[in-house]
Structures are given as structure tokens and as C-alpha cells.
Coordinates of C-alpha atoms in Angstrom, one line a residue:
Chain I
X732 CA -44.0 11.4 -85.9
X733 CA -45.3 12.9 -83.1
X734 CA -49.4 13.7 -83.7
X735 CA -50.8 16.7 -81.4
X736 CA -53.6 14.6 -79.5
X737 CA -56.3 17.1 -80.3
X738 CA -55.7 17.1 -84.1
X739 CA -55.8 13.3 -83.7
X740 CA -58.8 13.5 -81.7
X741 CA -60.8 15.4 -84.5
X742 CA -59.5 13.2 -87.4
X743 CA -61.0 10.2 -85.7
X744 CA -64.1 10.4 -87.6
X745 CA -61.8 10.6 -90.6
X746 CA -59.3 7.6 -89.2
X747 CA -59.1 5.6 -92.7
X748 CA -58.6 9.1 -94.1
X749 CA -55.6 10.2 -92.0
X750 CA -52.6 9.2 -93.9
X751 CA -54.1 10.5 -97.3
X752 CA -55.1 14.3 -94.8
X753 CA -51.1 13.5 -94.2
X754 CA -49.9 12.8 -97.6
X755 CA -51.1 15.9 -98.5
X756 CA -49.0 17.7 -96.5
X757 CA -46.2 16.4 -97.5
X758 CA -47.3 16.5 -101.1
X759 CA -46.9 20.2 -100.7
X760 CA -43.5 19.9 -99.8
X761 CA -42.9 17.7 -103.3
X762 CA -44.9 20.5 -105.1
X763 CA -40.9 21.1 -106.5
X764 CA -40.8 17.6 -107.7
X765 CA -41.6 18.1 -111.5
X766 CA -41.7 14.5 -112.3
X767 CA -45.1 13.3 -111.8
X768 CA -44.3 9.4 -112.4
X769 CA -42.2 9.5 -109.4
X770 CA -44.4 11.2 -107.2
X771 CA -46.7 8.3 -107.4
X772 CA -44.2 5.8 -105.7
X773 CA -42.9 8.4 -102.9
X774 CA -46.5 8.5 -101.8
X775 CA -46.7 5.3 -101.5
X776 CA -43.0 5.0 -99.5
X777 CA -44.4 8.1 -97.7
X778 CA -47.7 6.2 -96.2
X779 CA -45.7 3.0 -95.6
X780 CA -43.3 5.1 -93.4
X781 CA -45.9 7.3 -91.4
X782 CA -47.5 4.0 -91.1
X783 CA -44.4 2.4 -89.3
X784 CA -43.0 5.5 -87.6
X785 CA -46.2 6.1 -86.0
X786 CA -46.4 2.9 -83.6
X787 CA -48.6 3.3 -80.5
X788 CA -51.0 6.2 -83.3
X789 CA -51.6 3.7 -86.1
X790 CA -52.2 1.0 -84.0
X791 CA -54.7 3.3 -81.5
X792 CA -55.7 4.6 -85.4
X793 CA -57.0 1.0 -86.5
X794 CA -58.1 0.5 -83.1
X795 CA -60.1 3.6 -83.1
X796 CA -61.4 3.2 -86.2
X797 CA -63.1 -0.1 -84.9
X798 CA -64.2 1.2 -82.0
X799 CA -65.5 4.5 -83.6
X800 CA -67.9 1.9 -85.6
X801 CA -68.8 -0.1 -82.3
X802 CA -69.4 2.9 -79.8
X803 CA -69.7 6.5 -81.0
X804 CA -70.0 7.8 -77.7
X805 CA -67.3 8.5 -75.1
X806 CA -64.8 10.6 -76.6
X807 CA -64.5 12.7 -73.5
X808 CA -63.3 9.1 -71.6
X809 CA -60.6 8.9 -74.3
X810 CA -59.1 12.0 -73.6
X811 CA -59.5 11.8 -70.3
X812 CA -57.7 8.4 -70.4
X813 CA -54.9 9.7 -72.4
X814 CA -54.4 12.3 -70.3
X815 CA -54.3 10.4 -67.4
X816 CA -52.1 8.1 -69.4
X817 CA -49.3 11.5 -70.3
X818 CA -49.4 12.4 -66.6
X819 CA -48.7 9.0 -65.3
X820 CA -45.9 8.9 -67.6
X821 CA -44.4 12.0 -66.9
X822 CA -44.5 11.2 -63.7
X823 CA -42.5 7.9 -63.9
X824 CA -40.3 9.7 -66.1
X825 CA -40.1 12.0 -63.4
X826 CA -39.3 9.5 -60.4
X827 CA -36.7 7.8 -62.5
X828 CA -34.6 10.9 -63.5
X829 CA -34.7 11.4 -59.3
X830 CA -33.4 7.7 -58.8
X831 CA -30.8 8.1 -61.0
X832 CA -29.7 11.1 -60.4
X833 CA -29.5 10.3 -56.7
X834 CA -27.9 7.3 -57.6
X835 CA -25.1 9.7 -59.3
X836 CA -24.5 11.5 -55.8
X837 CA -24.2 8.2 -54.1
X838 CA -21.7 7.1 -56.4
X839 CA -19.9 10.1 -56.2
X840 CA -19.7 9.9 -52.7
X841 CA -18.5 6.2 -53.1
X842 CA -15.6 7.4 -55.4
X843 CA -14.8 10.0 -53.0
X844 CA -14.4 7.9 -50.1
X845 CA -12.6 4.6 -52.0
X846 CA -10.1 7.6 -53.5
X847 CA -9.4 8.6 -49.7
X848 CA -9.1 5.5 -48.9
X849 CA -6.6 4.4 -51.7
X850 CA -4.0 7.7 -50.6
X851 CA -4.4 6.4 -46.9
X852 CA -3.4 2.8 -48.3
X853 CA -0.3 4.3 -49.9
X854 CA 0.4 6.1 -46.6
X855 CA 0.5 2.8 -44.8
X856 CA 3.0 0.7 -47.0
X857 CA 5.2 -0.4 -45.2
X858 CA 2.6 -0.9 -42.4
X859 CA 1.3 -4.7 -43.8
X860 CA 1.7 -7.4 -42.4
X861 CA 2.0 -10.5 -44.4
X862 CA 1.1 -14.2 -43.4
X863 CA -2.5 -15.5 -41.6
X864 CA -4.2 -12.4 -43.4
X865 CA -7.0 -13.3 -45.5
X866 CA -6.2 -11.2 -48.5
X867 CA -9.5 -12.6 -50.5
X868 CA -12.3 -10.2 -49.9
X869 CA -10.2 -6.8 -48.8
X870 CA -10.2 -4.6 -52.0
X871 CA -9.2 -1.5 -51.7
X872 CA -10.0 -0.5 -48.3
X873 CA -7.9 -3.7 -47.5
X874 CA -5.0 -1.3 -46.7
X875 CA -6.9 0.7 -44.1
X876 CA -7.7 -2.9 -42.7
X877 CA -4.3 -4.1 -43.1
X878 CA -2.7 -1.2 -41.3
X879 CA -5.4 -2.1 -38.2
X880 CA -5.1 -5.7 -38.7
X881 CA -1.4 -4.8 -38.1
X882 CA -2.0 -2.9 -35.0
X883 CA -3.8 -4.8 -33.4
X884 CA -1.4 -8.0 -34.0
X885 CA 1.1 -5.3 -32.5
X886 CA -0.8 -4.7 -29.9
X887 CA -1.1 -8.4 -28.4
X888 CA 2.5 -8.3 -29.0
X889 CA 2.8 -5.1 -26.9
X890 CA 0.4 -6.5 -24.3
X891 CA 2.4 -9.6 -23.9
X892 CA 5.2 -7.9 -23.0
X893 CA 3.8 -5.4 -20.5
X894 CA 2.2 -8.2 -18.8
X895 CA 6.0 -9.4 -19.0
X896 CA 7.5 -6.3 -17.4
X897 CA 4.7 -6.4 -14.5
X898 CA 6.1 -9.7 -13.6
X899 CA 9.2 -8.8 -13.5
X900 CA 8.8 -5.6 -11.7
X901 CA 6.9 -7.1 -9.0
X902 CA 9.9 -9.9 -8.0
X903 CA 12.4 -7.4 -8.6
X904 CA 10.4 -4.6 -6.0
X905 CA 10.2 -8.1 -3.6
X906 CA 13.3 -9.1 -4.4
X907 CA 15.1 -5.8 -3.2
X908 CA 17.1 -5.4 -6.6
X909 CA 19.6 -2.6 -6.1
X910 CA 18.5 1.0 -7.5
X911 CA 20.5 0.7 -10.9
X912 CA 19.1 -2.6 -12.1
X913 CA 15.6 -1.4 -10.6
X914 CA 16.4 2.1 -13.1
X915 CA 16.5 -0.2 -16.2
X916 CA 13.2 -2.3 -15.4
X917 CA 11.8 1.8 -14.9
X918 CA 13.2 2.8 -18.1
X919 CA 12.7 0.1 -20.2
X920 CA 8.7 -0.1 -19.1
X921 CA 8.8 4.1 -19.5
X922 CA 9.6 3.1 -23.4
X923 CA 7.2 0.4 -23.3
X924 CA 4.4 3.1 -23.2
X925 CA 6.1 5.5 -25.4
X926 CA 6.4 2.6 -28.1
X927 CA 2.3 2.4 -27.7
X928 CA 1.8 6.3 -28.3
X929 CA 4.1 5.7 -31.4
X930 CA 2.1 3.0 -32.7
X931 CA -1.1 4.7 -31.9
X932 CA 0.0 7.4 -34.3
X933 CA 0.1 5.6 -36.9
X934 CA -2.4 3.6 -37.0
X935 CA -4.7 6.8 -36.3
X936 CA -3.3 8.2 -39.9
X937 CA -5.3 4.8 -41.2
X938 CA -8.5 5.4 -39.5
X939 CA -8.4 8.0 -36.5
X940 CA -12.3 6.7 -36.0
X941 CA -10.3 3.1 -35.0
X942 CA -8.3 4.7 -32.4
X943 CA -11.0 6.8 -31.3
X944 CA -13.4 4.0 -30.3
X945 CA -10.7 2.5 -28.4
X946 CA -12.0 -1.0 -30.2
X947 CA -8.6 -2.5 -29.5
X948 CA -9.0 -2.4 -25.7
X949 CA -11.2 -4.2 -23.2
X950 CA -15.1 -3.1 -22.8
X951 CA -13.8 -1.4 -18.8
X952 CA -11.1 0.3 -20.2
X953 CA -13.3 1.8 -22.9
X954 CA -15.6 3.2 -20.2
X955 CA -12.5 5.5 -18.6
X956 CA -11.4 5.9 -22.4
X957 CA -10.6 9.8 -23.3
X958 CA -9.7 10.8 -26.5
X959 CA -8.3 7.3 -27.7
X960 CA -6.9 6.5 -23.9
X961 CA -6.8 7.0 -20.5
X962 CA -7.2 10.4 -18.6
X963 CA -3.4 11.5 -17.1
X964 CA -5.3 13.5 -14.3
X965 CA -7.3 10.4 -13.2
X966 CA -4.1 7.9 -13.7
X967 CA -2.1 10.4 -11.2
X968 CA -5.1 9.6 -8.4
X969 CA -5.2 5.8 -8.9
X970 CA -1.3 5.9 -8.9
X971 CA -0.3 8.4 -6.4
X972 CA -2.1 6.4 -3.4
X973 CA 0.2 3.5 -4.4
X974 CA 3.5 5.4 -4.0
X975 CA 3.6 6.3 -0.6
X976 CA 5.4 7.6 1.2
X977 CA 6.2 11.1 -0.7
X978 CA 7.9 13.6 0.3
X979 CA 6.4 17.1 0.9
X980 CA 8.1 18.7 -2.0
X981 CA 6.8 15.6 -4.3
X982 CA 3.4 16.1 -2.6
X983 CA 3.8 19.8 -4.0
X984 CA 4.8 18.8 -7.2
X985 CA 2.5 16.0 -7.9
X986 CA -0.6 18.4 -7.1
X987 CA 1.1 20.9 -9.2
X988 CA 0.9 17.8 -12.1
X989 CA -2.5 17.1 -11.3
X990 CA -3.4 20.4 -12.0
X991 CA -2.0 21.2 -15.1
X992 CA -3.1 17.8 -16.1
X993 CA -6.1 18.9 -15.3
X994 CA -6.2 22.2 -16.9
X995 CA -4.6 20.4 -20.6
X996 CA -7.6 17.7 -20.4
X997 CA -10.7 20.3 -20.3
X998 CA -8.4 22.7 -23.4
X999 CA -8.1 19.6 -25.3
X1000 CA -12.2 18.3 -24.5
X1001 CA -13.3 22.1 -25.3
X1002 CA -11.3 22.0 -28.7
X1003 CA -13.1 18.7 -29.2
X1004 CA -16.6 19.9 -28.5
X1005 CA -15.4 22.9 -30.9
X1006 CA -14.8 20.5 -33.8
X1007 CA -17.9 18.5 -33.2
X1008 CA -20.0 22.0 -33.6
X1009 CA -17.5 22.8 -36.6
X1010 CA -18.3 19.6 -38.3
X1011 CA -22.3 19.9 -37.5
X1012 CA -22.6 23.2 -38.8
X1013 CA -20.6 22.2 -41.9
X1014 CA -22.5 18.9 -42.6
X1015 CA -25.9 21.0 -42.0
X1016 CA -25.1 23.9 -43.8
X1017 CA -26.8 25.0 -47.5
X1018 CA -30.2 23.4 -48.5
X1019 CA -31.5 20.4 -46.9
X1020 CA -33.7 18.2 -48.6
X1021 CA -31.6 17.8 -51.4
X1022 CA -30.0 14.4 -50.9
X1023 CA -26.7 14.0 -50.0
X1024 CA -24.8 16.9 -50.9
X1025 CA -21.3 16.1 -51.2
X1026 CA -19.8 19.3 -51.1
X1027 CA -20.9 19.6 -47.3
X1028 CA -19.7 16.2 -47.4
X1029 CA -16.3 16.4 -48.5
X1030 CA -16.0 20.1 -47.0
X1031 CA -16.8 18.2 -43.4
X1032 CA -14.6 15.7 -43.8
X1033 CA -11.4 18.2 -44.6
X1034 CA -12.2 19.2 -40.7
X1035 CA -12.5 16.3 -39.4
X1036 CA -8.7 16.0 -40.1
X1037 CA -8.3 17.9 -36.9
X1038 CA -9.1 14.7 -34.9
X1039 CA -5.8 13.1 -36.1
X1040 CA -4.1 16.2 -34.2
X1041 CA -6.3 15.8 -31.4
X1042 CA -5.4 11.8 -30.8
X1043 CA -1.8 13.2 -31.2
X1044 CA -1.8 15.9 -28.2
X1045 CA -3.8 13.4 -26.0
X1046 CA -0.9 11.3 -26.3
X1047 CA 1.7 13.9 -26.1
X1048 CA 0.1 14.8 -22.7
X1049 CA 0.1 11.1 -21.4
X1050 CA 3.6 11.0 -22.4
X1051 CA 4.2 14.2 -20.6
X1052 CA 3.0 13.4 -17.7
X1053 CA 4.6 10.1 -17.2
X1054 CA 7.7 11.9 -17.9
X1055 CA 7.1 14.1 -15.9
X1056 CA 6.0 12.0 -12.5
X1057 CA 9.4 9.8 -13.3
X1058 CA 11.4 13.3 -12.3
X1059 CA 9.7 13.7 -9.3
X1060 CA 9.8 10.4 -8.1
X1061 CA 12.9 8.5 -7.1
X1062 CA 13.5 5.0 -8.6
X1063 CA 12.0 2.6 -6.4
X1064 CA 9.1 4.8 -6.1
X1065 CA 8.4 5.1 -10.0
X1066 CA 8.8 1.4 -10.3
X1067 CA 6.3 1.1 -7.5
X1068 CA 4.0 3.0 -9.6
X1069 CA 4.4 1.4 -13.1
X1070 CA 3.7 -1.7 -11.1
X1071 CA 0.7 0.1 -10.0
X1072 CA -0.2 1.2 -13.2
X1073 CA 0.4 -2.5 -14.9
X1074 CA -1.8 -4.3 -12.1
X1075 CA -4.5 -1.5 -11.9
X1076 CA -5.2 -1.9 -16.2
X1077 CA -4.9 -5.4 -15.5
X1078 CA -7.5 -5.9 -13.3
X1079 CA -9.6 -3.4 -15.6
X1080 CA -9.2 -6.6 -18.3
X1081 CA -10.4 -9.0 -15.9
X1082 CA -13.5 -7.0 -15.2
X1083 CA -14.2 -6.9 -18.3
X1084 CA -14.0 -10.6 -18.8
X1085 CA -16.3 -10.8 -15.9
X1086 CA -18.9 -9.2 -16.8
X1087 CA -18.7 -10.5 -20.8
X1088 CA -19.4 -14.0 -18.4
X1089 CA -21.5 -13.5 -15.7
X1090 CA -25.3 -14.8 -16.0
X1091 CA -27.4 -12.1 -16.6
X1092 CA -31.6 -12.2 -15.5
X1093 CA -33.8 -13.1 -18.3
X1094 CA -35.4 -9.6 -19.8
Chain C
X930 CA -16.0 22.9 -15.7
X931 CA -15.6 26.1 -17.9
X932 CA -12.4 27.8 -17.6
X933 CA -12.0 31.1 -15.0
X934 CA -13.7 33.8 -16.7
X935 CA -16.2 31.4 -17.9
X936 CA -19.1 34.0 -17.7
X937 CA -17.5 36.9 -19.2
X938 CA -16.2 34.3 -21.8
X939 CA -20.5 33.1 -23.1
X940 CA -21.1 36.4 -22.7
X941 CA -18.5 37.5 -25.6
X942 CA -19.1 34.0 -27.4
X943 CA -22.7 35.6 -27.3
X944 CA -21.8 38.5 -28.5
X945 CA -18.7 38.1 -30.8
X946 CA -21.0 34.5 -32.3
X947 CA -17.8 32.8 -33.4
X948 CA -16.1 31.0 -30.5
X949 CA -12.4 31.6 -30.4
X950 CA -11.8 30.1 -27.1
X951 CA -12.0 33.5 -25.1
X952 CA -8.8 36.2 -25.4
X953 CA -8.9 39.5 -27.2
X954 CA -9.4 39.1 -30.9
X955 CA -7.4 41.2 -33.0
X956 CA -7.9 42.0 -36.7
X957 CA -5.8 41.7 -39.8
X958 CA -6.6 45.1 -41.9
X959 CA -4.7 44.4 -44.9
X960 CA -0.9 44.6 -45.6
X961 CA -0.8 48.3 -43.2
X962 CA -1.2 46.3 -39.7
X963 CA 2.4 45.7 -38.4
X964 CA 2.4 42.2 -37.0
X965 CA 5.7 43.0 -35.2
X966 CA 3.7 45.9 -33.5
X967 CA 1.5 43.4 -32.2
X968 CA 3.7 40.7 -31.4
X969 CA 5.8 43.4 -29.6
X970 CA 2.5 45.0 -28.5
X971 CA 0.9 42.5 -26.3
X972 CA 2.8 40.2 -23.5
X973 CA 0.5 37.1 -25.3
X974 CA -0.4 36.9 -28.7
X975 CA -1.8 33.5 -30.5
X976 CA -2.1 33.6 -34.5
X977 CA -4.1 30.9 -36.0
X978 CA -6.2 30.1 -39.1
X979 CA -10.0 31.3 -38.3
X980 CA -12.3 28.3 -37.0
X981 CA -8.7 26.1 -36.2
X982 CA -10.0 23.9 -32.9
X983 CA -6.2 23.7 -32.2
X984 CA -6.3 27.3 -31.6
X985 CA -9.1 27.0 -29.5
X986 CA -7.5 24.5 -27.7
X987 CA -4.6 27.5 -27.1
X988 CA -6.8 30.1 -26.3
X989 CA -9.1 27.7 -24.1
X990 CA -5.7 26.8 -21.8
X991 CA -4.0 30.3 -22.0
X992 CA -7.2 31.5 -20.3
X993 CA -7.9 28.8 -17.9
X994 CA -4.4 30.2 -16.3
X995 CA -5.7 33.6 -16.1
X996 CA -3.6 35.0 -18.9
X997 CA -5.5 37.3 -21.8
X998 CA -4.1 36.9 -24.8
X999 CA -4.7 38.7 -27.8
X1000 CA -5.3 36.7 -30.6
X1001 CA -5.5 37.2 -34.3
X1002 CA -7.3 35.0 -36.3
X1003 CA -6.1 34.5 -39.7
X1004 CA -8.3 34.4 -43.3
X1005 CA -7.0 31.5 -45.4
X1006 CA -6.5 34.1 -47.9
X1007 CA -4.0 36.4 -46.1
X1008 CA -2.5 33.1 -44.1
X1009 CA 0.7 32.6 -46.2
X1010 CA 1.2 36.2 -45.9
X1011 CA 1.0 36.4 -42.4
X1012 CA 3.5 33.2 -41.9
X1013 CA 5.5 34.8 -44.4
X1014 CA 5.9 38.1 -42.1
X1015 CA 6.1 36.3 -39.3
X1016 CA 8.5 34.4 -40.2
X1017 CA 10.5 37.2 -40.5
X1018 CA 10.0 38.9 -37.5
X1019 CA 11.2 35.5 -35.9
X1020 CA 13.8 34.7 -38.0
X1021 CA 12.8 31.0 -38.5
X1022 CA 9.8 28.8 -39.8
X1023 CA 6.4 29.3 -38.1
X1024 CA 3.3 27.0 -38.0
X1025 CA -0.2 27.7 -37.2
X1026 CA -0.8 28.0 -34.0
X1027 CA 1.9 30.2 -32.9
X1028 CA 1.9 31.7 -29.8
X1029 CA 4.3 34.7 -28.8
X1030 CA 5.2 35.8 -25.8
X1031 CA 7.2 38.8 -25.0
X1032 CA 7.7 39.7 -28.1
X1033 CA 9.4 36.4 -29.2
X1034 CA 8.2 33.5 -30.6
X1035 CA 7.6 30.9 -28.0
X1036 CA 5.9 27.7 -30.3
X1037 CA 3.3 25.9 -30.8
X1038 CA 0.3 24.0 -28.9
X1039 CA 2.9 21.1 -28.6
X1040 CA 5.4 23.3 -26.9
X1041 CA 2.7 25.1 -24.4
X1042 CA 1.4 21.5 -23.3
X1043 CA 4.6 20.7 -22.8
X1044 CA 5.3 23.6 -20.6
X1045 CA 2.9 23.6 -18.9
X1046 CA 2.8 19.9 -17.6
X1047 CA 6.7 20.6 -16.6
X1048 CA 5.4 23.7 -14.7
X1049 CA 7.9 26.1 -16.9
X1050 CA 4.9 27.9 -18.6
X1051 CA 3.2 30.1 -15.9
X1052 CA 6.4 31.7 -15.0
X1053 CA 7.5 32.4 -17.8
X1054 CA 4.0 34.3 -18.5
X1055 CA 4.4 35.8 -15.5
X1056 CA 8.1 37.2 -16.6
X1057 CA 6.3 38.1 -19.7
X1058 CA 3.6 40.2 -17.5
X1059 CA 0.7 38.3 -18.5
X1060 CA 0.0 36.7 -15.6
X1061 CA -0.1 38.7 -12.2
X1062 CA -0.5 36.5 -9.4

């Protein structure tokens, strides 16, 4: 029963007269009621349920009625109270339709991503691996996990046996192994790195942010880390000093590699600044202001898709160019330079290790 | 850093406001433009879906060698239509990016990397007379 305040506010002098000032209106509507015994009893069922329905009134009703007899003055404070009290209340009411809506975005959001998440896990069966895996706490983006857990146990593995290879290379290069055995160690450590790109693939399907960060490799190596690994034009100048002596046609055509290297590197870092500006402009685009606005949301991420591609022609190139500098040099000299290579990364490890240890001056 | 051309190239981002990675853009008018006219048209020609970074990456290299390409970007609307008709004006599937030279199909950004690191792309652009030095 909802009272309009003002029409309460004038029958306060006539409080203990309310509900009869009410029965009477609804005693017109039982006007049609011809049988006057009756109508006694509703009347009474009628006050009994205003007198319920109406909580907070009746209550204020007897309270006011007291008080009308203890202060007669300050009617103004009353309304001034209960208005007060309305916009307070509407303002709360307000706040919490805000919360909770925003709570609905964020939940949205949180479906969206877990839903991503659950077609990238499907993607990667096949990828788990089973055994000293704590399966307890992973949920649902336990398959992302998984499929980096397993990389990154793959990658040890991988690690292991380049650090293998190096070993071998470097007795074999001392031991003066003839060409054709040396053509195998060359071959097998060419496949060695090819077998990494591989892996890299997939595990940048999982979570291309993983591969990205380079979080698998060494703090050193991260600092020469482009796109998701090392820079082919800067491997060729650590590498190439290593090699000599070259001929002048594989002088020719190791500048010529550099340069096109060199030229594929700044395409592919100018299509990456291009999808950072893609992604900004989509993320910022519409209304601000609003909360997070998943459309913009869910429209950025469909573009961030593109960095998957990128990670892939990084690698492509890498591969590439070791190809490629495995035609121009002969055997001994491409085992030279995988040795090289090995010892060079190598040492990049132990730097890091170094300075993880070494005492730093108090702040 | 920026590419050769890398004045004339701010100056058209500055005018053209959407960076396609430099080159000559071309547009799609409906059904009447002839893609084989402009595949047989222009010594280089890259089609791509508009704001596609791989494209960029394309247009970036392609101009870095001092080749101009023309290149038509493509509304996701019209994009099966064009792969469609360009697909039969190669005779075979096609993929955005795809990059024509000479009048043929020559691939995609995996097959100009490639090319280009084995040091068989600039003369073929050259054959093609898009490159003159």
C-alpha cells in the first residue's frame, strides 16, 4: 500500500482516523455489495490488512500519533528527514544496480575467456603429459598449463641434448673426423633446431603470450630475445667471426644473408608495431568510462590472433637462415659454426646464472 | 630504421590515415573492376584483407627493396569474392596475402621470406620489371 507522503503528512493530525478516511474508500468500491451484514466483517478484514500491508506507515502512524501528542512542532524536520531518507535510498539502490551490473560484465568477461580457454585445451590433446603433474588445483585452464608444463619439460629434454651435440661436435672438430661423419653431427644438430621451431609452434597455439615472453629461457637470453627468439641478423655477426677463413664468394653471400636478414627483421618488427596500434585503437575505441566493455574486448582479442602468425614467420626466418648459411658453408665450416652457436648461448646461460648470484650493494 | 622511401611513405600514411605499409593502393569498385586487369596490369600486386598486419609486413618488405607494388586491400565483405576470382585467374587455391608478380601468382608472405633469404626474390622482380637497379 503505498501512501503518497504528503497525503500522509496532512492526515497526521487525523492519525487514529486514517484507516476509517481509508475504509471509506474502499467502502465505495463495495457500494455493489447489497448485503449489508457482510459488509460489516470485510471492514473489519479490510483495516486488519491495511494495517499489516502498511509496515514501516502504521508503525511511523502509531509513532506519529505519539509524537504528534508530545511535540506539535517540527513538521517541516519530518519531511525534510524523509526526504533525506528517499534520496539516500535511491541512491544505494542506485550504487547497487552499478555493482551488479558491473559484476555481470566481469563475469561475462570471465566466461569469455574460460570458453577460450576450454577450445585451446581441446586443441592441445594429445599435448599432456602425464606423471609428476599436480593435477589438483588446474581446472580448466589446466590444459593451457599442461600444454606449457609440457613444453617446458620438452624443452630441458631438448636442452640436454644440444648441450650433448656441443660436446660431441667439439671432439669430433679436435679430433679431425672425416667430412662425412662430421656431415651427420651438422645435420643431426641442423634438425636439432628445427625440432625447437616445431615445438615452439605448438606450444604458441596454447598461449602465444608464453612464447612471447621467452619465460622458458635464461634472464641473458631474454635480453637479445625478438619475437619469441633470437635475431638471425645478429646470430650471423656473432657466428660469422668464428668461421674463418671464408672464401670471397661466401664473404659475398653471407653479406647478401645478412642483408636480407636484415631487411625480413624490420618487415616483421613494422607488422608488429602495426598490430600493437591495431589492438590499441580497438581496445580504446567507443565510449570510455563505461566499464569494461567486452565487445572491444573480445573484438581485440580476434586481432591479437595475428601474433600466433607473427611467432611463426620469426621462426620460419631463423629456420631460413640457418638453412640457408649451411649452403654456403662447407662441412667443417658449418660444424664450426653450430659449435659456435652452442658455446656462444651457452655462455649467455652462465651469465645469467652469474648475475642471479652475485652480491648486489645494499639499496 | 624506416624502409627506403621512408619520407614519402609518413607523408602518404599522413595523408592516406590508414597505414598499409607504403605501395600504391588500389580499390575494389564492385563486381566491374577486372582483377585479372590488375593482376596483369601491374609487375607487383599484393591483395590482402584491410588492417591485415601480415600484409603490412608484405608491403613493408616489398618496399624496403625498392619495388612499388600496387596493392588492393580487400573489405571482409567482398573477400570471398575476390579469393573466389582469384582463384580462377590462378587456377588454384589462394590465401590472404597473395602477392602476384608478372601476372602470375607467386605466394604468400611465407614464400617471399623465403625468397628472399635464398636471394631468388629480387631477381625475379627485377625479370618482372619491378625493380630497376
Amino acid at each position: 500500500m503505498d501512501f503518497p507522503s504528503t497525503q500522509f503528512v496532512s492526515s497526521q493530525t487525523m492519525a487514529t482516523y486514517e484507516p476509517i478516511h481509508q475504509i471509506g474508500m474502499w467502502g465505495e468500491n463495495f457500494k455493489s455489495i447489497s448485503n449489508p451484514n457482510i459488509s460489516a466483517s470485510v471492514i473489519v478484514d479490510v483495516v486488519n490488512k491495511l494495517e499489516n500491508e502498511s509496515e514501516t506507515t502504521s508503525h511511523e502512524m502509531l509513532a506519529s500519533s505519539s509524537k504528534h501528542d508530545q511535540e506539535a512542532s517540527k513538521p517541516f524536520d519530518k519531511i525534510q528527514r524523509r526526504l533525506a531518507q528517499n534520496r539516500e535510498a535511491a541512491r544505494k539502490s542506485r550504487l547497487r544496480k552499478k555493482a551488479y551490473v558491473q559484476q555481470l560484465e566481469n563475469s561475462r568477461l570471465k566466461l569469455i575467456q574460460l570458453e577460450q580457454e576450454l577450445e585451446r585445451s581441446r586443441q592441445q590433446q594429445g599435448l599432456y603429459v602425464g606423471g609428476g603433474l599436480d593435477t589438483g588445483h588446474l581446472g580448466i585452464s589446466g590444459a593451457v598449463n599442461s600444454g606449457i608444463a609440457a613444453f617446458e619439460l620438452g624443452y630441458e629434454r631438448w636442452m640436454e641434448e644440444r648441450n650433448k651435440q656441443i660436446c660431441e661436435l667439439r671432439s669430433a672438430l679436435n679430433a679431425q673426423i672425416s667430412d662425412i661423419e662430421l656431415r651427420i653431427l651438422v645435420e643431426s644438430g641442423m634438425s636439432h633446431y628445427f625440432e625447437l621451431f616445431r615445438m615452439k609452434s605448438s606450444v604458441a597455439k596454447a598461449d602465444v603470450f608464453y612464447v612471447m615472453s621467452g619465460k622458458w629461457k635464461t634472464s641473458a637470453e631474454r635480453f637479445f630475445s625478438w619475437i619469441g627468439g633470437f635475431r638471425p641478423s645478429e646470430l650471423l655477426k656473432v657466428l660469422v667471426p668464428q668461421i674463418d677463413p671464408l672464401t670471397d664468394q661466401q664473404i659475398l653471400d653471407v653479406c647478401n644473408l645478412k642483408q636480407s636478414c636484415q631487411q625480413a627483421e624490420d618487415a616483421l618488427s613494422q607488422g608488429m608495431e602495426k598490430l600493437r596500434e591495431t589492438v590499441s585503437a580497438t581496445l580504446a575505441s567507443d565510449q570510455m568510462g563505461q566499464g569494461i566493455y567486452v565487445p572491444q574486448v573480445a573484438m581485440a582479442m580476434e586481432k591479437l590472433e595475428a601474433l600466433v602468425r607473427f611467432v611463426n614467420q620469426a621462426d620460419h626466418l631463423r629456420q631460413q637462415t640457418l638453412q640457408q648459411m649451411s649452403y654456403i658453408l662447407t662441412t667443417r665450416q658449418a660444424a664450426r659454426g653450430l659449435l659456435a652457436l652452442g658455446e656462444y648461448i651457452q655462455r649467455l646461460q652462465a651469465l645469467s646464472t652469474l648475475w642471479a648470484n652475485h652480491p648486489r650493494k645494499p639499496a | 630504421m624506416a624502409a627506403a622511401g621512408g619520407v614519402r611513405s609518413r607523408l602518404h600514411n599522413f595523408l592516406e590515415g590508414a597505414d598499409i605499409g607504403g605501395g600504391r593502393r588500389l580499390v575494389i569498385t564492385g563486381c566491374k573492376t577486372s582483377l585479372k586487369k590488375l593482376v596483369v596490369e601491374n609487375a607487383v600486386i599484393v591483395f590482402g584483407r584491410r588492417g591485415c598486419c601480415m600484409c603490412h609486413v608484405v608491403n613493408r618488405l616489398l618496399l624496403g627493396l625498392g619495388v612499388n607494388p600496387a596493392v588492393c586491400e580487400v573489405d571482409e565483405e567482398k573477400e570471398e569474392a575476390v579469393l573466389n576470382e582469384l582463384s580462377i585467374v590462378n587456377g588454384g587455391g589462394i590465401q590472404f596475402p597473395a602477392v602476384f608478380v608478372g601476372g602470375k601468382l607467386f605466394g604468400g608472405l611465407d614464400r617471399v621470406m623465403s625468397t628472399h633469404i635464398t636471394g631468388e626474390l629480387v631477381p625475379i622482380l627485377k625479370e618482372a620489371g619491378a625493380l630497376w637497379l
